[in-house]
mmCIF file of C-alpha atoms in Angstrom:
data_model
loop_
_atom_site.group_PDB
_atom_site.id
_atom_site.type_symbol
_atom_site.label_atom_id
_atom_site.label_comp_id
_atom_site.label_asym_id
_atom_site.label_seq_id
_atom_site.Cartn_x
_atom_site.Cartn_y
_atom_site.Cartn_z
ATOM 1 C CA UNK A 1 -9.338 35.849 -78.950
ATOM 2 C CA UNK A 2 -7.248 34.002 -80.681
ATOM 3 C CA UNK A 3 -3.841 32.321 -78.871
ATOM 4 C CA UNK A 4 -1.159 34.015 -80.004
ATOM 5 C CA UNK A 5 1.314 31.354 -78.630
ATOM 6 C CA UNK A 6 4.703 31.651 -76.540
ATOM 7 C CA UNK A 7 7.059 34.928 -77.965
ATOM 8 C CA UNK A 8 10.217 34.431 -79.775
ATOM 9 C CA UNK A 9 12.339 35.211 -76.857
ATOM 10 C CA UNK A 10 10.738 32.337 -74.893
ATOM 11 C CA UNK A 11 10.918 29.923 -77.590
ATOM 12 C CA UNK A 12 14.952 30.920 -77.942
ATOM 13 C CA UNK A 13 15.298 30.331 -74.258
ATOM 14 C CA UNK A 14 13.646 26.989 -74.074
ATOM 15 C CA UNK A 15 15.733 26.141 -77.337
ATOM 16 C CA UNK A 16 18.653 27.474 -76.084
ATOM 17 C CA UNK A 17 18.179 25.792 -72.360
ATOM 18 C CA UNK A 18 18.188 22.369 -74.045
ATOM 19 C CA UNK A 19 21.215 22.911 -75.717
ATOM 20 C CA UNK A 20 23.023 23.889 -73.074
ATOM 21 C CA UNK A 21 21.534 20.572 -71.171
ATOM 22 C CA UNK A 22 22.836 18.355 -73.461
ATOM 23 C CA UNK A 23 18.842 17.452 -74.658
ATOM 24 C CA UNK A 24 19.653 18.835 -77.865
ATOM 25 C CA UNK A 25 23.292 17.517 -78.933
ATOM 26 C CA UNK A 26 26.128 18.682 -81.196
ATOM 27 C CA UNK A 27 25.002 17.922 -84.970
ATOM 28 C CA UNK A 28 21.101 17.287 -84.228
ATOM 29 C CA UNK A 29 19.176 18.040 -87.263
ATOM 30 C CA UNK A 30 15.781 20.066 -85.586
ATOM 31 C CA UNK A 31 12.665 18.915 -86.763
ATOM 32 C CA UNK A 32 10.704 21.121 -89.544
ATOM 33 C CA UNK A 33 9.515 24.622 -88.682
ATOM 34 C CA UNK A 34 5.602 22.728 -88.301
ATOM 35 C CA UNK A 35 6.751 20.184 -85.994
ATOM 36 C CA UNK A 36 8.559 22.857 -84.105
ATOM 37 C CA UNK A 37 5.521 25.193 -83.711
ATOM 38 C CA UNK A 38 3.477 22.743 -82.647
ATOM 39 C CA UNK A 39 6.561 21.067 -80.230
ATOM 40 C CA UNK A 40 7.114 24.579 -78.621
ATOM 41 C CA UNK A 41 3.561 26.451 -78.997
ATOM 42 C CA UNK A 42 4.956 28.769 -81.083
ATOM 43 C CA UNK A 43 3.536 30.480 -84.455
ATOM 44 C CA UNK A 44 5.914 30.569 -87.223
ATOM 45 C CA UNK A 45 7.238 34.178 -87.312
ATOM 46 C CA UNK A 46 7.904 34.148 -83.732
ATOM 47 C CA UNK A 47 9.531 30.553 -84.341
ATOM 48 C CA UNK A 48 11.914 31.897 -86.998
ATOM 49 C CA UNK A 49 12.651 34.964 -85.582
ATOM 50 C CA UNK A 50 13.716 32.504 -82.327
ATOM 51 C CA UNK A 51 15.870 30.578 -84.706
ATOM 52 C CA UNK A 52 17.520 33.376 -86.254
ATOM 53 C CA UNK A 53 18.834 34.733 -83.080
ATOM 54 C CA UNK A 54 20.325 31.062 -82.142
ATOM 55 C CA UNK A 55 21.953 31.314 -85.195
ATOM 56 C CA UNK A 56 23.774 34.635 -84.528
ATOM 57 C CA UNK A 57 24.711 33.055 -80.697
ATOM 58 C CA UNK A 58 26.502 30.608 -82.591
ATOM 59 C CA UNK A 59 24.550 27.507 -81.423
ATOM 60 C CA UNK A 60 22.825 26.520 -84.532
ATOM 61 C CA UNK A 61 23.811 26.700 -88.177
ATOM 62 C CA UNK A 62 21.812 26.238 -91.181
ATOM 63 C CA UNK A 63 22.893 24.169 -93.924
ATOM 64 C CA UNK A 64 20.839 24.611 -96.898
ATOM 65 C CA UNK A 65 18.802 22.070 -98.760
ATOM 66 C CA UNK A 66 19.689 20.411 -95.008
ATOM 67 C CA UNK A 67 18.313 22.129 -92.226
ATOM 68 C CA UNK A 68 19.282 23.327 -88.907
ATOM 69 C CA UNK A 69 21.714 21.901 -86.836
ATOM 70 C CA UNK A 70 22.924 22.440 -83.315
ATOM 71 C CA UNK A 71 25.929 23.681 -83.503
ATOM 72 C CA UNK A 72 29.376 22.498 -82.050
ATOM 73 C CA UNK A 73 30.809 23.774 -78.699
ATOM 74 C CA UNK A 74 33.942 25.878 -79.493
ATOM 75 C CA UNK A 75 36.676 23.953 -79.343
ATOM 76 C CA UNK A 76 38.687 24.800 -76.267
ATOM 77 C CA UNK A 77 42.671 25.208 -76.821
ATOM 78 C CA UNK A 78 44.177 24.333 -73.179
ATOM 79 C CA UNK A 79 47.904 25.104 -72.803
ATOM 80 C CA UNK A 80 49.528 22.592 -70.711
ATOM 81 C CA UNK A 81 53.113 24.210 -70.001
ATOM 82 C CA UNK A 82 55.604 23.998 -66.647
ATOM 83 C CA UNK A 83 52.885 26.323 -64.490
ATOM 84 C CA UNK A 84 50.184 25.057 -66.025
ATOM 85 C CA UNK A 85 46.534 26.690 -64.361
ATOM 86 C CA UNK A 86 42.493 25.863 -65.098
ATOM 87 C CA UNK A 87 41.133 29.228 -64.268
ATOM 88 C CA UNK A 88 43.753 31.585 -66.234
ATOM 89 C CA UNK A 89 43.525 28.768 -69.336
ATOM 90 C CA UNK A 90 39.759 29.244 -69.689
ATOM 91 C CA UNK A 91 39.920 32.799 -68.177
ATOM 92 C CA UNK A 92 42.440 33.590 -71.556
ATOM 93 C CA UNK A 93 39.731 32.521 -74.006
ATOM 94 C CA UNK A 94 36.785 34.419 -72.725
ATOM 95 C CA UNK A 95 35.311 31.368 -70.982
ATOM 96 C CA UNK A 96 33.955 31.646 -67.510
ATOM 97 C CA UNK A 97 35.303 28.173 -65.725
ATOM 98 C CA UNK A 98 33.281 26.381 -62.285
ATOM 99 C CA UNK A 99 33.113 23.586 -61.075
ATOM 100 C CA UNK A 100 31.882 20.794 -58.424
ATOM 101 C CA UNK A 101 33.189 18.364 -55.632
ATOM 102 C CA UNK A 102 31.475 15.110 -56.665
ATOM 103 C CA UNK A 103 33.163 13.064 -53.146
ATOM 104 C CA UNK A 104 35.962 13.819 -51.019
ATOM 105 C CA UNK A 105 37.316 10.625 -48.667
ATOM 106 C CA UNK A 106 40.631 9.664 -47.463
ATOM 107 C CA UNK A 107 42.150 6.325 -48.083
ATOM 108 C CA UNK A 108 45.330 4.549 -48.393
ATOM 109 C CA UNK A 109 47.332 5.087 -51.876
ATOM 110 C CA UNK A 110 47.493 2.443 -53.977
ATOM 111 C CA UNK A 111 50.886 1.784 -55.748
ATOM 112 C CA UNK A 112 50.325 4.138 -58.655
ATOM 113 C CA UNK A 113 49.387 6.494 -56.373
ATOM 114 C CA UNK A 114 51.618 6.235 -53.814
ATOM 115 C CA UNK A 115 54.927 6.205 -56.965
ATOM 116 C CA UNK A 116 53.455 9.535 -58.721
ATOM 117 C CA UNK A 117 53.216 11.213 -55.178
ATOM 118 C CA UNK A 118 56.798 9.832 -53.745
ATOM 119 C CA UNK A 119 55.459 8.078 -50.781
ATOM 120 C CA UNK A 120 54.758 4.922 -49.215
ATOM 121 C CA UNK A 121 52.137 2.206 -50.405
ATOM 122 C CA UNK A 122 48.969 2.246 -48.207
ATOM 123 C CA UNK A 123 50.133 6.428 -46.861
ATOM 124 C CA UNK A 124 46.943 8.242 -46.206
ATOM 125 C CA UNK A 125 45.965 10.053 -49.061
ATOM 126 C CA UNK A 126 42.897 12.906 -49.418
ATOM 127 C CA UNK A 127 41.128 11.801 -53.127
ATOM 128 C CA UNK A 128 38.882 14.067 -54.602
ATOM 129 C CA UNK A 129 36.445 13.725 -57.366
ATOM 130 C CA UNK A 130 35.492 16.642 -59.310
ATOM 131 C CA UNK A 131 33.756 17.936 -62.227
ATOM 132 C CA UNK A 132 34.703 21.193 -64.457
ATOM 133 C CA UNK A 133 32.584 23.369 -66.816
ATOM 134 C CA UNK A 134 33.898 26.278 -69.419
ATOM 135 C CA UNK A 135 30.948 28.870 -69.411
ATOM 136 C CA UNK A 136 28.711 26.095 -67.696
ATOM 137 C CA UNK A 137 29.528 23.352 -70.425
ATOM 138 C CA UNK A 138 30.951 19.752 -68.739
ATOM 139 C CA UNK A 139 34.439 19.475 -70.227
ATOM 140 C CA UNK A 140 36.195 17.241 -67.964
ATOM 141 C CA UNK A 141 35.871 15.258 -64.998
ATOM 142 C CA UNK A 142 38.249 13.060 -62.500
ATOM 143 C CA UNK A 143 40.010 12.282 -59.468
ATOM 144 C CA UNK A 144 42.834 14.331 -57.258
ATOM 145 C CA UNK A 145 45.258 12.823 -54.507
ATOM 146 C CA UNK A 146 47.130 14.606 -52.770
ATOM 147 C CA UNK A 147 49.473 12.896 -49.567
ATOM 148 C CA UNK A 148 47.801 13.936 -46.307
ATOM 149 C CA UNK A 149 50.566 14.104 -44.433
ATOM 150 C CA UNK A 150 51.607 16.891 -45.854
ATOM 151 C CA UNK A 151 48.666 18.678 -46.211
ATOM 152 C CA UNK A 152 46.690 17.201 -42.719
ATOM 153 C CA UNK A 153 43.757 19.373 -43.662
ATOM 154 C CA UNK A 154 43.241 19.793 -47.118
ATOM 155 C CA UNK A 155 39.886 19.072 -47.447
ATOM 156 C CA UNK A 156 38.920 22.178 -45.020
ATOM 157 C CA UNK A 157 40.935 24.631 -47.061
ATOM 158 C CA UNK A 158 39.673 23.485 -50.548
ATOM 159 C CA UNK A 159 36.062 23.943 -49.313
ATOM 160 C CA UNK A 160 37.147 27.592 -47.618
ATOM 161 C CA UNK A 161 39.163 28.380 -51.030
ATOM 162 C CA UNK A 162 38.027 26.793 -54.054
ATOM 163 C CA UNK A 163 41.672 27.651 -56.200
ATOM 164 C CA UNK A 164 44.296 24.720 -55.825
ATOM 165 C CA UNK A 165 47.367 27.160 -56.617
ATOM 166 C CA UNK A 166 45.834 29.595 -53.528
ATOM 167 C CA UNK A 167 45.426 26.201 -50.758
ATOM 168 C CA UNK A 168 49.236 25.473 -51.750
ATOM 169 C CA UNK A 169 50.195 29.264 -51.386
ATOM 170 C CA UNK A 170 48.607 28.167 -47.788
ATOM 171 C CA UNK A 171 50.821 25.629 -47.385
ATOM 172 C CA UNK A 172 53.869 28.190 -48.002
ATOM 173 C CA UNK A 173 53.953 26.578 -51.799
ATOM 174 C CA UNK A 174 54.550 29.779 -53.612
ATOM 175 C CA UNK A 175 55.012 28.710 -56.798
ATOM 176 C CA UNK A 176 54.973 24.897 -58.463
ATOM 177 C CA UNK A 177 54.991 23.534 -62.031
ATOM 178 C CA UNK A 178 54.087 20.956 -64.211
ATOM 179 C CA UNK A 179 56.769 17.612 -63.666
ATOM 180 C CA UNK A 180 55.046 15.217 -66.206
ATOM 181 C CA UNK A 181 51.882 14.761 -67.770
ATOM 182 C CA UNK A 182 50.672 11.686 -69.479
ATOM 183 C CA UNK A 183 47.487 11.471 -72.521
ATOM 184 C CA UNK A 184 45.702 9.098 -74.071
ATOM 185 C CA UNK A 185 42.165 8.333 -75.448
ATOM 186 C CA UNK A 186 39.692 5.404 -75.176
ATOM 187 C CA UNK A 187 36.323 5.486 -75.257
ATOM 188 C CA UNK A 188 33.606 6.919 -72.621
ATOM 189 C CA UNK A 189 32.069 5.052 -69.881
ATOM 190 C CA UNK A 190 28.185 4.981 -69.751
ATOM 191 C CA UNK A 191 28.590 7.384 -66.485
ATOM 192 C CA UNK A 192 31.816 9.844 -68.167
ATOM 193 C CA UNK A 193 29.068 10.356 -71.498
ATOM 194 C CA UNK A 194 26.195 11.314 -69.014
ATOM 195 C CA UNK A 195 28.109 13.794 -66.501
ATOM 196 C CA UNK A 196 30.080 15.316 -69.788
ATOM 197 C CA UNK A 197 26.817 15.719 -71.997
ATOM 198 C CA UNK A 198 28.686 12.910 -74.680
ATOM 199 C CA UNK A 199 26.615 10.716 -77.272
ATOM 200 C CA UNK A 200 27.351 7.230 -76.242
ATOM 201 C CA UNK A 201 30.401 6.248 -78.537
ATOM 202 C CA UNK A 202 32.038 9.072 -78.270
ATOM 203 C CA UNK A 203 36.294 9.107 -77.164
ATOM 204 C CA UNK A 204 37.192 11.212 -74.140
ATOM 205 C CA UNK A 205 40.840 12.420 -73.968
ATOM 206 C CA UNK A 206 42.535 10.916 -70.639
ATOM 207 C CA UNK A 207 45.374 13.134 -68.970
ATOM 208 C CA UNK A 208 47.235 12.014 -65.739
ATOM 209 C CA UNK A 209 49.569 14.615 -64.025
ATOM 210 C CA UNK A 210 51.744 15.301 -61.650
ATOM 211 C CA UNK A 211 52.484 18.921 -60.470
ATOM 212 C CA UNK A 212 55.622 19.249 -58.052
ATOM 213 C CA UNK A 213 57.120 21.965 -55.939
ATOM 214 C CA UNK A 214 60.233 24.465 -57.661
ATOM 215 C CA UNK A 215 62.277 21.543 -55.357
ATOM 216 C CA UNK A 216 61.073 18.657 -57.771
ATOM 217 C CA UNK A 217 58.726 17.134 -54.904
ATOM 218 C CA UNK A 218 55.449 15.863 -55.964
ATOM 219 C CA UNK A 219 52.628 17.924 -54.335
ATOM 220 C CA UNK A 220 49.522 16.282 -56.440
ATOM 221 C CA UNK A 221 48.486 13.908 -59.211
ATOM 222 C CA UNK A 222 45.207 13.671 -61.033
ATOM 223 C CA UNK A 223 43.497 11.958 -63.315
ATOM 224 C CA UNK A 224 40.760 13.707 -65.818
ATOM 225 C CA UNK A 225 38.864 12.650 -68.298
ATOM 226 C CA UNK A 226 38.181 15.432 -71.221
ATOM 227 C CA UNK A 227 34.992 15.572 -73.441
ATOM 228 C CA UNK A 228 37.428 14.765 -76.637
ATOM 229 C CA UNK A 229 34.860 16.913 -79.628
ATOM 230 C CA UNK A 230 35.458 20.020 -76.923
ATOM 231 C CA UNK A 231 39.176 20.678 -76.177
ATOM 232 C CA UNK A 232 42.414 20.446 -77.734
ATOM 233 C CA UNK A 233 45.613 20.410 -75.948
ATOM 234 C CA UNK A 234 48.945 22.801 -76.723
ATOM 235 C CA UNK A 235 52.001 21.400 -75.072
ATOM 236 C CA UNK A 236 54.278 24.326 -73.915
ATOM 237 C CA UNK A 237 56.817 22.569 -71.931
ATOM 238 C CA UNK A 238 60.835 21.002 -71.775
ATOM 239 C CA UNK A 239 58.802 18.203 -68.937
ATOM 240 C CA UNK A 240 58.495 14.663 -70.973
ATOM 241 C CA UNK A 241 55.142 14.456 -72.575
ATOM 242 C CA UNK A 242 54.342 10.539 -72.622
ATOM 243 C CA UNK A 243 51.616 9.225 -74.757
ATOM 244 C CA UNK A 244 51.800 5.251 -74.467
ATOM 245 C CA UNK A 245 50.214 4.563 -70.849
ATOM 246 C CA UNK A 246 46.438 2.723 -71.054
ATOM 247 C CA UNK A 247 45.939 2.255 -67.441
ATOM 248 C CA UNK A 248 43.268 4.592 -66.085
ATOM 249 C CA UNK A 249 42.266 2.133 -63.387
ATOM 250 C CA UNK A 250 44.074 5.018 -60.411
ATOM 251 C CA UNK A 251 42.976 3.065 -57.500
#
């Protein structure tokens, strides 16, 4: 009998898995509808019929007398404004947001630490790297301090509840806003392009920030690193927006 080869829906998948990986980036020309078949033991109907429905998801596009392309990630519009969140800005555009601990220490604050969180040089300090994702994408990545002698066991309540805004609510920090937030771009490290899915060459968008109780007290400061062909930012605040700093060197 003769082999009939994999069904459209698995061919999609497979296609569809290796975009979502990163194997397959933005702009990619795929190979010719032979090269495919053969590539994903497919016959052609099935293959096109596989295509087709990528298409109508959104992540490829034909250009004709071209080919097919992967297709872009939507370009994600996050507000920054005085009570500024991750969950509700992804949450307001349809897009599911997670994320990951990457490593948790403590360690004494370097100067630019220690001056965006109003304490002492060398003051313990709980630092947290993380990664984000927007509907399992990588969109940003970076590092969190926070003083830890104000909150002595941070760590613990991050790991019980995953929300930032709910561990301060812990803390008896109702409510808190956005004091100043600083952006620039350079270009990605070897390690940013490979944990954000980037083609090597490609700018990431840098944003430091400090958030700060309703008393004006810094409560945190972070430094992220944005996949810059995947977001745009929307400034909604009266806080100074600076847009000269270069150093991204936090510790």
């Amino acid at each position: 009998m003769r082999n009939q080869g994999h069904s459209w829906e698995e061919t999609r998948d497979r296609i569809s898995e290796e975009i979502t990986s990163g194997r397959l980036a933005a702009d990619t020309r795929l190979p010719s509808e032979p090269e495919l078949c053969v590539l994903y033991g497919v016959r052609r109907h099935s293959l096109r019929k596989a295509l087709a429905a990528l298409v109508s998801e959104g992540k490829l596009r034909v250009e004709h007398g071209r080919g097919t392309f992967v297709e872009r990630a939507p370009l994600l519009n996050y507000v920054i404004g005085t009570r500024t969140r991750w969950h509700e800005n992804l949450m307001s555009q349809g897009l599911t947001s997670s994320g990951e601990t990457l490593a948790e220490m403590k360690l004494p604050a370097s100067n630019r630490v220690a001056a965006a969180l109003g304490i002492d040089k060398d003051a313990p300090v709980f630092a947290r790297s993380w990664r984000g994702f927007a509907n399992d994408l990588p969109i940003s990545m970076g590092w969190a301090y926070h003083d830890a002698t104000r909150f002595p066991d941070l760590p613990e309540r991050r790991r019980d509840t995953p929300s930032i805004t709910q561990v301060y609510r812990s803390y008896g920090i109702l409510d808190y806003r956005r004091q100043r937030t600083t952006v620039f771009t350079r270009l990605a490290s070897e390690h940013e392009a490979s944990m954000l899915m980037l083609r090597p060459g490609q700018s990431v968008l840098v944003v430091q920030k400090i958030d700060a109780d309703l008393d004006g007290n810094p409560i945190g400061f972070s430094e992220a690193v944005w996949a810059g062909d995947r977001v745009q930012f929307t400034f909604e605040t009266d806080q100074p927006t600076v847009m000269t700093e270069r150093h991204s060197d936090v510790q």
